[in-house]
Amino acid sequence: QRDLDIGKVLEGCGIDRTAPPEEDMTDEMWEQVLLRKQAAGVSGTERKLCLWLKSAEGVQDLDRFDGSSDAYVRMRLVDKDGNPVSVTQESRVDWDGGATPVWNQLFEFEGLLKPLEYKLRMTLMDHDSWLGLKWHITDWLASEDTLGVATFDLCDLVNSKCWQHKALAFGRSTLKVAFNTDGRWGNKGEIKDEDAGGK
């Protein structure tokens, strides 16, 4: 068996095997990374969004039976044309959470090719239950009420490993969330004082 210097072979073929730093990679380079990982059976890219869904305030009561909203949130990413680029994710239902539901859940959106061009669309829903019963067997008798819709531009997120806290308006309601890009993507600004911490 002959010794083979892979580095010299690649150099002789004009192939640069040294990857550039992540912060210097263009969207086209990230797209190639994703395609090669998919071809190799490795899922996703290094670009992902971590969403901390915390709570809401001022949620309207639309429940027709017991007068207390059972709120949950549907979330998905869309591109600049409004086309979905992620699966829709749902929070748990805060039964009888009323005007101040609390979820305190983490969600991840992975494999983001051009996150700065995406928007997070969040729909606040009221899970109606039939005659106040909260078992899944009665779900087919119930309808769902939309309490509000909010859209957040991911280009407003700073390239940082810190959590960025936001209060999103849903009409008269406010949804409290936090985002984290793990310092892998985002704009080159600084995190505002009001976004650096939150409850």
Short mmCIF file of the C-alpha atoms (twelve columns), coordinates in Angstrom:
data_MODEL
# 
_entry.id   MODEL 
# 
loop_
_atom_site.group_PDB 
_atom_site.id 
_atom_site.type_symbol 
_atom_site.label_atom_id 
_atom_site.label_alt_id 
_atom_site.label_comp_id 
_atom_site.label_asym_id 
_atom_site.label_seq_id 
_atom_site.Cartn_x 
_atom_site.Cartn_y 
_atom_site.Cartn_z 
_atom_site.pdbx_PDB_model_num 
ATOM 1   C CA . GLN A 1   0.000   0.000  0.000  1 
ATOM 2   C CA . ARG A 2   1.410   3.368  -1.041 1 
ATOM 3   C CA . ASP A 3   1.462   6.391  1.244  1 
ATOM 4   C CA . LEU A 4   -0.844  9.122  0.015  1 
ATOM 5   C CA . ASP A 5   -0.670  12.775 1.058  1 
ATOM 6   C CA . ILE A 6   -4.303  13.914 0.733  1 
ATOM 7   C CA . GLY A 7   -3.337  17.543 1.290  1 
ATOM 8   C CA . LYS A 8   -0.900  17.554 -1.649 1 
ATOM 9   C CA . VAL A 9   -3.409  15.805 -3.897 1 
ATOM 10  C CA . LEU A 10  -6.114  18.390 -3.128 1 
ATOM 11  C CA . GLU A 11  -3.616  21.222 -3.538 1 
ATOM 12  C CA . GLY A 12  -2.555  19.824 -6.899 1 
ATOM 13  C CA . CYS A 13  -6.198  19.756 -7.992 1 
ATOM 14  C CA . GLY A 14  -6.671  23.361 -6.903 1 
ATOM 15  C CA . ILE A 15  -9.093  22.431 -4.113 1 
ATOM 16  C CA . ASP A 16  -9.080  24.540 -0.941 1 
ATOM 17  C CA . ARG A 17  -10.008 22.230 1.916  1 
ATOM 18  C CA . THR A 18  -9.931  25.017 4.526  1 
ATOM 19  C CA . ALA A 19  -13.407 26.350 5.263  1 
ATOM 20  C CA . PRO A 20  -13.754 30.101 5.865  1 
ATOM 21  C CA . PRO A 21  -14.898 31.351 9.283  1 
ATOM 22  C CA . GLU A 22  -18.682 31.110 9.708  1 
ATOM 23  C CA . GLU A 23  -19.082 34.879 10.030 1 
ATOM 24  C CA . ASP A 24  -17.458 35.325 6.584  1 
ATOM 25  C CA . MET A 25  -19.664 32.803 4.807  1 
ATOM 26  C CA . THR A 26  -22.178 34.154 2.282  1 
ATOM 27  C CA . ASP A 27  -25.753 32.908 1.881  1 
ATOM 28  C CA . GLU A 28  -24.652 30.993 -1.220 1 
ATOM 29  C CA . MET A 29  -21.911 29.266 0.772  1 
ATOM 30  C CA . TRP A 30  -24.387 28.345 3.529  1 
ATOM 31  C CA . GLU A 31  -26.741 26.938 0.896  1 
ATOM 32  C CA . GLN A 32  -23.944 24.725 -0.448 1 
ATOM 33  C CA . VAL A 33  -23.188 23.556 3.099  1 
ATOM 34  C CA . LEU A 34  -26.842 22.588 3.565  1 
ATOM 35  C CA . LEU A 35  -27.027 20.744 0.257  1 
ATOM 36  C CA . ARG A 36  -23.841 18.800 0.984  1 
ATOM 37  C CA . LYS A 37  -25.033 17.904 4.484  1 
ATOM 38  C CA . GLN A 38  -28.358 16.738 3.085  1 
ATOM 39  C CA . ALA A 39  -26.555 14.627 0.479  1 
ATOM 40  C CA . ALA A 40  -24.434 13.109 3.246  1 
ATOM 41  C CA . GLY A 41  -27.493 12.390 5.380  1 
ATOM 42  C CA . VAL A 42  -26.681 15.092 7.925  1 
ATOM 43  C CA . SER A 43  -29.703 17.260 8.729  1 
ATOM 44  C CA . GLY A 44  -29.843 21.009 8.944  1 
ATOM 45  C CA . THR A 45  -27.341 23.837 8.851  1 
ATOM 46  C CA . GLU A 46  -25.598 25.537 11.712 1 
ATOM 47  C CA . ARG A 47  -28.072 28.400 11.459 1 
ATOM 48  C CA . LYS A 48  -31.064 27.947 13.735 1 
ATOM 49  C CA . LEU A 49  -33.393 30.059 15.810 1 
ATOM 50  C CA . CYS A 50  -34.201 29.273 19.412 1 
ATOM 51  C CA . LEU A 51  -37.483 30.770 20.599 1 
ATOM 52  C CA . TRP A 52  -38.431 31.065 24.268 1 
ATOM 53  C CA . LEU A 53  -42.203 31.487 24.460 1 
ATOM 54  C CA . LYS A 54  -42.827 32.950 27.894 1 
ATOM 55  C CA . SER A 55  -46.267 34.416 28.525 1 
ATOM 56  C CA . ALA A 56  -48.918 36.888 27.415 1 
ATOM 57  C CA . GLU A 57  -50.879 39.735 28.955 1 
ATOM 58  C CA . GLY A 58  -54.230 41.271 28.140 1 
ATOM 59  C CA . VAL A 59  -55.565 38.216 26.321 1 
ATOM 60  C CA . GLN A 60  -59.194 38.636 25.316 1 
ATOM 61  C CA . ASP A 61  -61.773 36.206 26.704 1 
ATOM 62  C CA . LEU A 62  -63.621 34.582 23.810 1 
ATOM 63  C CA . ASP A 63  -64.563 31.336 25.515 1 
ATOM 64  C CA . ARG A 64  -68.288 30.900 25.113 1 
ATOM 65  C CA . PHE A 65  -68.742 28.431 27.956 1 
ATOM 66  C CA . ASP A 66  -66.678 29.181 31.048 1 
ATOM 67  C CA . GLY A 67  -65.541 32.712 30.190 1 
ATOM 68  C CA . SER A 68  -61.796 32.014 30.474 1 
ATOM 69  C CA . SER A 69  -59.545 31.708 27.429 1 
ATOM 70  C CA . ASP A 70  -57.464 28.568 26.973 1 
ATOM 71  C CA . ALA A 71  -54.661 30.140 24.965 1 
ATOM 72  C CA . TYR A 72  -51.929 28.574 22.873 1 
ATOM 73  C CA . VAL A 73  -49.635 29.828 20.104 1 
ATOM 74  C CA . ARG A 74  -48.971 28.587 16.569 1 
ATOM 75  C CA . MET A 75  -45.608 29.579 15.077 1 
ATOM 76  C CA . ARG A 76  -43.907 29.248 11.720 1 
ATOM 77  C CA . LEU A 77  -41.241 30.990 9.673  1 
ATOM 78  C CA . VAL A 78  -42.072 32.532 6.303  1 
ATOM 79  C CA . ASP A 79  -39.889 34.100 3.618  1 
ATOM 80  C CA . LYS A 80  -40.208 37.619 2.207  1 
ATOM 81  C CA . ASP A 81  -43.001 36.422 -0.094 1 
ATOM 82  C CA . GLY A 82  -44.962 34.858 2.754  1 
ATOM 83  C CA . ASN A 83  -44.101 31.273 1.806  1 
ATOM 84  C CA . PRO A 84  -43.507 28.906 4.753  1 
ATOM 85  C CA . VAL A 85  -39.888 27.860 5.292  1 
ATOM 86  C CA . SER A 86  -40.475 25.814 8.437  1 
ATOM 87  C CA . VAL A 87  -43.004 23.441 9.880  1 
ATOM 88  C CA . THR A 88  -45.723 24.960 12.045 1 
ATOM 89  C CA . GLN A 89  -45.056 24.476 15.749 1 
ATOM 90  C CA . GLU A 90  -47.585 24.786 18.566 1 
ATOM 91  C CA . SER A 91  -47.270 25.554 22.240 1 
ATOM 92  C CA . ARG A 92  -49.182 23.676 24.872 1 
ATOM 93  C CA . VAL A 93  -52.624 24.975 25.862 1 
ATOM 94  C CA . ASP A 94  -52.705 26.970 29.104 1 
ATOM 95  C CA . TRP A 95  -56.076 25.782 30.346 1 
ATOM 96  C CA . ASP A 96  -57.947 28.574 32.118 1 
ATOM 97  C CA . GLY A 97  -54.947 30.861 31.678 1 
ATOM 98  C CA . GLY A 98  -57.402 33.650 30.962 1 
ATOM 99  C CA . ALA A 99  -55.916 37.087 30.333 1 
ATOM 100 C CA . THR A 100 -52.418 36.078 31.499 1 
ATOM 101 C CA . PRO A 101 -51.447 32.658 30.073 1 
ATOM 102 C CA . VAL A 102 -47.986 31.260 30.822 1 
ATOM 103 C CA . TRP A 103 -46.194 28.688 28.637 1 
ATOM 104 C CA . ASN A 104 -42.468 28.971 29.390 1 
ATOM 105 C CA . GLN A 105 -41.512 26.673 26.492 1 
ATOM 106 C CA . LEU A 106 -38.524 26.483 24.159 1 
ATOM 107 C CA . PHE A 107 -38.783 25.884 20.405 1 
ATOM 108 C CA . GLU A 108 -36.100 25.479 17.735 1 
ATOM 109 C CA . PHE A 109 -36.281 26.258 14.025 1 
ATOM 110 C CA . GLU A 110 -33.366 24.564 12.269 1 
ATOM 111 C CA . GLY A 111 -31.832 24.536 8.809  1 
ATOM 112 C CA . LEU A 112 -32.209 28.258 8.136  1 
ATOM 113 C CA . LEU A 113 -30.620 29.242 4.826  1 
ATOM 114 C CA . LYS A 114 -31.351 32.984 4.817  1 
ATOM 115 C CA . PRO A 115 -32.715 33.805 8.279  1 
ATOM 116 C CA . LEU A 116 -32.328 37.571 7.894  1 
ATOM 117 C CA . GLU A 117 -34.925 37.408 5.123  1 
ATOM 118 C CA . TYR A 118 -37.423 35.453 7.214  1 
ATOM 119 C CA . LYS A 119 -40.285 36.495 9.457  1 
ATOM 120 C CA . LEU A 120 -41.745 34.647 12.413 1 
ATOM 121 C CA . ARG A 121 -45.525 34.534 12.164 1 
ATOM 122 C CA . MET A 122 -47.230 33.854 15.482 1 
ATOM 123 C CA . THR A 123 -50.957 33.275 15.917 1 
ATOM 124 C CA . LEU A 124 -52.493 33.438 19.376 1 
ATOM 125 C CA . MET A 125 -55.360 30.955 19.590 1 
ATOM 126 C CA . ASP A 126 -58.111 30.109 22.068 1 
ATOM 127 C CA . HIS A 127 -58.744 26.374 22.328 1 
ATOM 128 C CA . ASP A 128 -62.481 26.181 22.851 1 
ATOM 129 C CA . SER A 129 -63.748 23.168 24.716 1 
ATOM 130 C CA . TRP A 130 -67.219 21.699 24.484 1 
ATOM 131 C CA . LEU A 131 -69.290 22.682 27.526 1 
ATOM 132 C CA . GLY A 132 -66.106 23.300 29.446 1 
ATOM 133 C CA . LEU A 133 -64.849 19.738 29.047 1 
ATOM 134 C CA . LYS A 134 -61.126 19.577 28.360 1 
ATOM 135 C CA . TRP A 135 -60.639 16.015 27.149 1 
ATOM 136 C CA . HIS A 136 -59.425 15.288 23.646 1 
ATOM 137 C CA . ILE A 137 -62.492 13.135 22.983 1 
ATOM 138 C CA . THR A 138 -64.584 16.343 22.853 1 
ATOM 139 C CA . ASP A 139 -62.183 18.340 20.643 1 
ATOM 140 C CA . TRP A 140 -64.133 17.497 17.484 1 
ATOM 141 C CA . LEU A 141 -67.125 19.341 18.945 1 
ATOM 142 C CA . ALA A 142 -65.158 22.538 19.526 1 
ATOM 143 C CA . SER A 143 -63.971 25.362 17.290 1 
ATOM 144 C CA . GLU A 144 -60.807 27.432 17.540 1 
ATOM 145 C CA . ASP A 145 -60.833 31.206 17.990 1 
ATOM 146 C CA . THR A 146 -58.026 33.437 16.741 1 
ATOM 147 C CA . LEU A 147 -57.079 35.981 19.389 1 
ATOM 148 C CA . GLY A 148 -54.468 37.799 17.313 1 
ATOM 149 C CA . VAL A 149 -51.612 37.539 14.836 1 
ATOM 150 C CA . ALA A 150 -48.149 39.092 15.064 1 
ATOM 151 C CA . THR A 151 -45.174 39.037 12.708 1 
ATOM 152 C CA . PHE A 152 -41.559 39.552 13.765 1 
ATOM 153 C CA . ASP A 153 -38.731 40.276 11.298 1 
ATOM 154 C CA . LEU A 154 -35.670 38.136 12.091 1 
ATOM 155 C CA . CYS A 155 -33.443 40.835 10.582 1 
ATOM 156 C CA . ASP A 156 -34.055 42.745 13.839 1 
ATOM 157 C CA . LEU A 157 -32.064 40.148 15.781 1 
ATOM 158 C CA . VAL A 158 -28.446 40.880 16.677 1 
ATOM 159 C CA . ASN A 159 -25.661 38.358 16.049 1 
ATOM 160 C CA . SER A 160 -25.140 37.377 19.694 1 
ATOM 161 C CA . LYS A 161 -25.147 34.397 22.035 1 
ATOM 162 C CA . CYS A 162 -27.329 36.359 24.475 1 
ATOM 163 C CA . TRP A 163 -31.097 36.068 24.751 1 
ATOM 164 C CA . GLN A 164 -32.932 38.963 23.114 1 
ATOM 165 C CA . HIS A 165 -36.218 39.664 24.894 1 
ATOM 166 C CA . LYS A 166 -39.183 41.098 23.012 1 
ATOM 167 C CA . ALA A 167 -42.774 42.108 23.727 1 
ATOM 168 C CA . LEU A 168 -44.897 41.550 20.615 1 
ATOM 169 C CA . ALA A 169 -48.241 43.309 20.213 1 
ATOM 170 C CA . PHE A 170 -51.357 41.280 19.337 1 
ATOM 171 C CA . GLY A 171 -53.932 44.056 19.122 1 
ATOM 172 C CA . ARG A 172 -54.682 44.704 22.799 1 
ATOM 173 C CA . SER A 173 -52.601 41.717 23.915 1 
ATOM 174 C CA . THR A 174 -48.844 41.491 24.453 1 
ATOM 175 C CA . LEU A 175 -46.823 38.324 23.916 1 
ATOM 176 C CA . LYS A 176 -43.545 38.001 25.809 1 
ATOM 177 C CA . VAL A 177 -40.831 36.037 24.012 1 
ATOM 178 C CA . ALA A 178 -37.052 35.817 23.722 1 
ATOM 179 C CA . PHE A 179 -34.831 34.840 20.790 1 
ATOM 180 C CA . ASN A 180 -31.342 33.358 20.567 1 
ATOM 181 C CA . THR A 181 -29.243 32.958 17.410 1 
ATOM 182 C CA . ASP A 182 -26.287 31.398 19.284 1 
ATOM 183 C CA . GLY A 183 -24.031 34.013 17.710 1 
ATOM 184 C CA . ARG A 184 -24.204 32.271 14.320 1 
ATOM 185 C CA . TRP A 185 -26.256 34.858 12.455 1 
ATOM 186 C CA . GLY A 186 -27.975 38.206 12.904 1 
ATOM 187 C CA . ASN A 187 -27.336 41.870 12.202 1 
ATOM 188 C CA . LYS A 188 -24.166 43.629 13.363 1 
ATOM 189 C CA . GLY A 189 -25.860 46.008 15.789 1 
ATOM 190 C CA . GLU A 190 -25.894 45.919 19.564 1 
ATOM 191 C CA . ILE A 191 -28.620 44.555 21.785 1 
ATOM 192 C CA . LYS A 192 -30.774 47.382 23.142 1 
ATOM 193 C CA . ASP A 193 -31.052 47.763 26.901 1 
ATOM 194 C CA . GLU A 194 -34.770 46.970 26.846 1 
ATOM 195 C CA . ASP A 195 -34.063 43.720 24.951 1 
ATOM 196 C CA . ALA A 196 -31.188 42.575 27.190 1 
ATOM 197 C CA . GLY A 197 -33.425 41.281 29.962 1 
ATOM 198 C CA . GLY A 198 -37.037 40.489 30.602 1 
ATOM 199 C CA . LYS A 199 -39.446 38.555 32.721 1 
# 
